[in-house]
Amino acid sequence: MAETESRPTNFIRQIIDKDLQSGLHSSVTTRFPPEPNGYLHIGHAKSICLNFGIAKDYQGSCNLRFDDTNPDKEDIDFVNSIKDDVQWLGFQWNGQERYSSGYFDQLHGYAVELIEKGLAYVDFSSQEQMREMRGTLKEPGTNSPYRDTSVETNLAEFAKMTAGEYTEGHCVLRLKIDMTSAFMCMRDPVIYRVKFAHHHQTGDKWCVYPMYDFTHCISDAIEGITHSLCTLEFQDNRRLYDWVIEHISIDTQPRQYEFSRLNLEYTVLSKRKLIQLVDEKHVFGWDDPRMPTIAGLRRRGYTPESVVEFCKRIGVTKMDNMVEMSMLEACIRDDLNANASRAMAVLDPIKLIIENYPDDQVENLTAPNHPSDENKGTRQLPFSKEIYIEADDFREEANKKYKRLVLGKEVRLRNAYVVRADRIEKDADGNVTTVYCHYDEQTLGKDPADGRKVKGVIHWVSASQGLPAEIRLYDRLFTVPNPAAEEDFAACINPQSLVIKHGFVEPSLADAEIGNALQFERTGYFCKDKDSREGRLVFNRTVGLRDTWTKTDN
RNA sequence: UGGGGUAUAGCCAAGCGGUAAGGCAGCGGGUUUUGAUCCCGCCAUUCGUUGGUUCAAAUCCAGCUACCCCAGCCA
């Protein structure tokens, strides 16, 4: 595909360049740290490409770490799908995958250390009380009555928490920082809560679980992460990240840098909303081809190369953004134009009968699989007296701008002969059902000998040899560019996001591979769906061909 | 006067004191047995705004404006 050859340059790579030049670091270690509470989406792809891309370009390494500190929301199925998706994108993490839960013992030890230093305390205030004491954005908070509990008592109480002697919500372990800080996250943040939940990695070993802010920075430090990259909403949390690292006995010093998350028009990219789409059955599942998930894009026919290229094109900055869908579509078209084999399929068939063609003759025409890449070879295309053409490709009358078949005029059948439409048959509703025509048998592979010009070319499928197929056409999932900004985003789901056609495809597609990209000429890019069964072909439209005609004229 | 961030074309985005890259989209034209592809051309006298410093400012300074994030025992 047409890749932008230059290496990406962005503010994070500039920081890394500086750190390497100054000798602060001699190598780079990054990490991709998803919480296994859902499937990965295209926004995660941006982070994956950033983290793994940096590791690759700087000869460093990138860890895959599951940030699994909240067993209520997490599931082993999600960790498996995430591993699959990262590998599908073409990246390999350093060694085994890691888990924050793998550090629970160490994390607990650091919590005890902070208690011993008088920097953490067990708080028995209710959640409501804690909220009141936290203050507001403009007013400082007030100290908890438990803030001055002795170290010995705190040690004992935390031990009891850990031993399961307190119920959920009864108490938490908090850091003792500053209840008047302008950073809300520094107002004595909770770092451990009681939770009697089964964990997919640690089972029932724990009934206290550490919070994100306490876990993430320490996990980074344990793994020797040099540059911890996350999204903008964690900018305030960086103060807490640094505070924790500074106050525990650990000798590495990871630094956090934040970049803006991806927003894509006409879809949603928040885990919560995607979960809702699946749970409320607005889509058929996480891998529904309309979903912006990696699994959905894959099933839709997007290639890993196209997704990586997209991430390269959108760049990495700190600016809030809303990327147009056309950017993503351009990436997959670039890839598939170069790499997809061509085929013919008729989505809205009407019959075309060639009256001067022998009744039972079936001719095997040879067609190239790609217009410019001869290495892709050729295929056999059976031609017969009765064929299907697209209903849109015929009109009883039309102006000269219409380059298809018109009654009394000629058109080229792609890879075959020139035909002239003579008469038609209509159904009760007045729709054309059959076009009768004559073909010029001298026009196979060459223009008419008498020099007459035939400007139009239309695709077709032999009626007797073609295979019936279900063809699924996808459109944007939402009717508005920014559904996340709506009061009820689910109310903006596009009712036309899936349109099913029953058409015919050329017989060479009988054993197409699931997911393998094809171009249905003049129509778009497609791939066979996993729902296909013996005798029941199902194709997904990945993206239509660029179309500068139906847009303007018609 | 809570704090933290961000402002360059319709969208994404380079730029880092020396006179506005690139991509997407769009618009013209050429080639074409895909209205695709490909090719050629056009598309910011101006960088949120107002001042200041300078021979020189998108880049430095000050004020202003707009937008995003923060008051989970979520991440």
XYZ file of C-alpha atoms in Angstrom, chain A residues 327-552:
226
model
C -9.535 9.368 6.708
C -10.031 5.755 7.788
C -11.732 4.857 4.513
C -8.885 6.312 2.482
C -6.474 4.015 4.333
C -8.365 0.821 3.622
C -9.026 1.811 0.011
C -5.330 2.481 -0.559
C -4.475 -0.951 0.759
C -7.231 -2.886 -0.976
C -6.895 -1.088 -4.297
C -3.354 -2.401 -4.456
C -3.986 -5.817 -2.970
C -7.559 -7.030 -3.444
C -8.391 -9.428 -6.248
C -11.173 -8.270 -8.534
C -14.430 -10.125 -9.022
C -17.917 -9.359 -10.237
C -21.092 -9.417 -8.198
C -24.570 -8.119 -8.885
C -26.344 -6.808 -5.814
C -29.705 -5.758 -7.282
C -30.165 -8.140 -10.212
C -32.303 -7.773 -13.273
C -32.021 -10.285 -16.087
C -30.396 -9.565 -19.397
C -31.066 -12.025 -22.209
C -28.838 -12.040 -25.260
C -31.172 -13.140 -28.019
C -28.507 -13.881 -30.607
C -26.375 -15.971 -28.238
C -26.676 -19.793 -28.499
C -29.167 -21.169 -25.987
C -27.047 -23.649 -24.074
C -23.603 -22.286 -24.754
C -21.346 -21.438 -21.848
C -18.134 -19.709 -22.803
C -15.208 -19.561 -20.428
C -13.774 -16.098 -20.670
C -10.482 -15.232 -19.044
C -10.301 -12.168 -16.827
C -7.357 -10.625 -14.976
C -7.587 -10.673 -11.198
C -6.105 -7.203 -10.991
C -6.023 -4.382 -13.549
C -2.385 -3.452 -12.989
C -0.782 -6.274 -11.017
C -0.197 -9.125 -13.446
C 1.228 -11.290 -10.677
C -2.275 -11.744 -9.396
C -3.032 -13.928 -12.403
C -6.316 -14.568 -14.128
C -9.554 -16.404 -13.556
C -12.231 -18.114 -15.641
C -15.476 -16.266 -16.117
C -18.401 -18.238 -17.550
C -20.515 -16.272 -20.010
C -23.969 -17.371 -21.119
C -27.125 -16.290 -22.898
C -28.793 -15.149 -19.697
C -26.921 -12.973 -17.257
C -27.699 -10.661 -14.367
C -26.848 -6.997 -14.414
C -27.400 -4.291 -11.833
C -30.848 -2.686 -11.938
C -29.107 0.691 -11.659
C -27.120 -0.018 -14.786
C -30.107 0.151 -17.111
C -32.409 3.004 -18.052
C -35.058 3.275 -20.726
C -33.776 6.734 -21.476
C -31.001 8.924 -20.168
C -28.848 11.916 -21.005
C -25.326 11.566 -22.377
C -23.815 11.706 -18.898
C -25.249 8.302 -18.122
C -22.543 5.853 -19.146
C -24.447 2.592 -18.758
C -27.000 0.604 -20.710
C -29.865 2.526 -22.277
C -32.651 1.136 -24.435
C -31.492 1.132 -28.034
C -27.879 1.886 -27.072
C -24.730 -0.128 -26.492
C -22.627 -0.863 -23.452
C -19.559 -2.997 -22.757
C -20.046 -5.989 -20.493
C -16.927 -5.993 -18.344
C -14.381 -8.556 -19.547
C -16.830 -9.645 -22.290
C -18.802 -8.343 -25.249
C -20.566 -5.204 -26.293
C -24.354 -5.553 -26.180
C -27.237 -3.407 -27.427
C -30.539 -3.236 -25.546
C -33.525 -3.862 -27.809
C -36.607 -4.303 -25.658
C -37.660 -4.834 -22.069
C -40.183 -6.520 -19.844
C -41.624 -4.958 -16.720
C -43.461 -6.319 -13.721
C -46.851 -5.157 -12.497
C -45.259 -2.232 -10.673
C -43.544 -1.006 -13.800
C -40.072 -2.098 -12.761
C -37.832 -3.451 -15.464
C -37.296 -7.173 -14.913
C -35.693 -8.270 -18.145
C -33.697 -6.580 -20.854
C -33.452 -8.280 -24.228
C -30.406 -7.456 -26.270
C -28.056 -8.495 -29.023
C -24.333 -8.893 -28.645
C -21.553 -8.128 -31.080
C -19.431 -11.261 -31.187
C -16.467 -9.373 -32.683
C -15.977 -7.276 -29.566
C -14.406 -9.717 -27.145
C -11.196 -8.089 -26.004
C -11.368 -5.382 -28.647
C -13.319 -2.349 -29.704
C -15.918 -2.563 -32.492
C -14.214 -2.852 -35.847
C -16.260 -0.067 -37.436
C -14.835 2.435 -34.996
C -18.043 3.188 -33.083
C -17.379 4.245 -29.508
C -18.869 2.453 -26.530
C -18.157 4.516 -23.464
C -19.911 2.562 -20.749
C -18.804 -0.623 -19.002
C -21.033 -2.563 -16.653
C -20.487 -5.691 -14.597
C -22.517 -8.876 -14.795
C -22.837 -12.456 -13.545
C -23.946 -15.472 -15.549
C -27.488 -16.408 -14.534
C -26.862 -20.116 -14.888
C -23.359 -20.167 -13.407
C -23.532 -17.385 -10.825
C -23.864 -18.150 -7.121
C -26.570 -16.626 -4.974
C -25.137 -14.637 -2.114
C -26.248 -12.540 0.805
C -24.428 -9.248 0.689
C -24.348 -7.054 3.753
C -23.893 -3.350 3.195
C -22.777 -1.328 6.186
C -23.073 2.364 6.744
C -22.123 4.609 9.648
C -23.583 3.309 12.916
C -24.905 6.731 13.936
C -26.748 9.489 12.139
C -24.829 12.292 13.844
C -21.085 13.082 13.699
C -20.683 13.126 17.460
C -23.146 10.718 19.073
C -21.272 10.891 22.368
C -22.419 14.495 22.710
C -26.087 13.505 22.472
C -28.290 13.139 25.524
C -29.143 9.611 24.401
C -26.576 8.352 21.935
C -28.439 5.090 21.355
C -31.349 7.072 19.959
C -29.086 8.231 17.117
C -28.322 4.798 15.766
C -28.623 4.753 12.002
C -31.517 2.452 11.047
C -29.801 1.935 7.675
C -26.467 0.954 9.190
C -27.027 -2.550 7.833
C -28.766 -3.214 4.514
C -28.924 -6.762 3.236
C -28.918 -7.541 -0.468
C -29.595 -10.855 -2.134
C -27.596 -10.974 -5.302
C -25.270 -13.150 -7.318
C -21.518 -13.482 -7.425
C -19.289 -15.029 -10.039
C -18.597 -18.750 -9.470
C -14.883 -18.288 -8.758
C -15.962 -16.997 -5.360
C -17.338 -20.377 -4.307
C -14.305 -21.045 -2.193
C -13.275 -17.556 -1.223
C -11.509 -17.431 2.110
C -13.271 -15.820 5.015
C -11.932 -12.321 5.548
C -9.887 -12.285 2.359
C -10.302 -8.956 0.601
C -12.026 -8.746 -2.774
C -13.091 -5.907 -4.955
C -16.482 -6.329 -6.547
C -15.751 -4.203 -9.548
C -17.596 -0.902 -9.753
C -19.170 -1.598 -6.358
C -16.690 -1.730 -3.509
C -14.454 -3.888 -1.380
C -15.890 -6.996 0.223
C -14.910 -10.087 2.136
C -16.635 -13.348 2.881
C -18.195 -13.381 6.336
C -17.858 -16.134 8.907
C -21.644 -16.599 8.742
C -21.193 -18.267 5.345
C -22.288 -21.884 5.150
C -22.218 -24.560 2.485
C -24.362 -23.175 -0.315
C -24.994 -19.924 1.499
C -22.386 -17.301 0.777
C -22.366 -14.163 2.885
C -20.248 -11.121 2.050
C -19.531 -7.955 4.013
C -18.925 -4.690 2.294
C -15.775 -3.247 3.808
C -16.081 0.100 2.059
C -17.518 1.319 -1.218
C -15.407 2.495 -4.104
C -14.838 6.223 -4.190
C -17.763 7.572 -6.137
C -17.753 10.990 -7.760
C -20.822 10.344 -9.880
C -23.767 9.294 -7.727
C -22.744 12.039 -5.316
C -23.214 14.886 -7.754
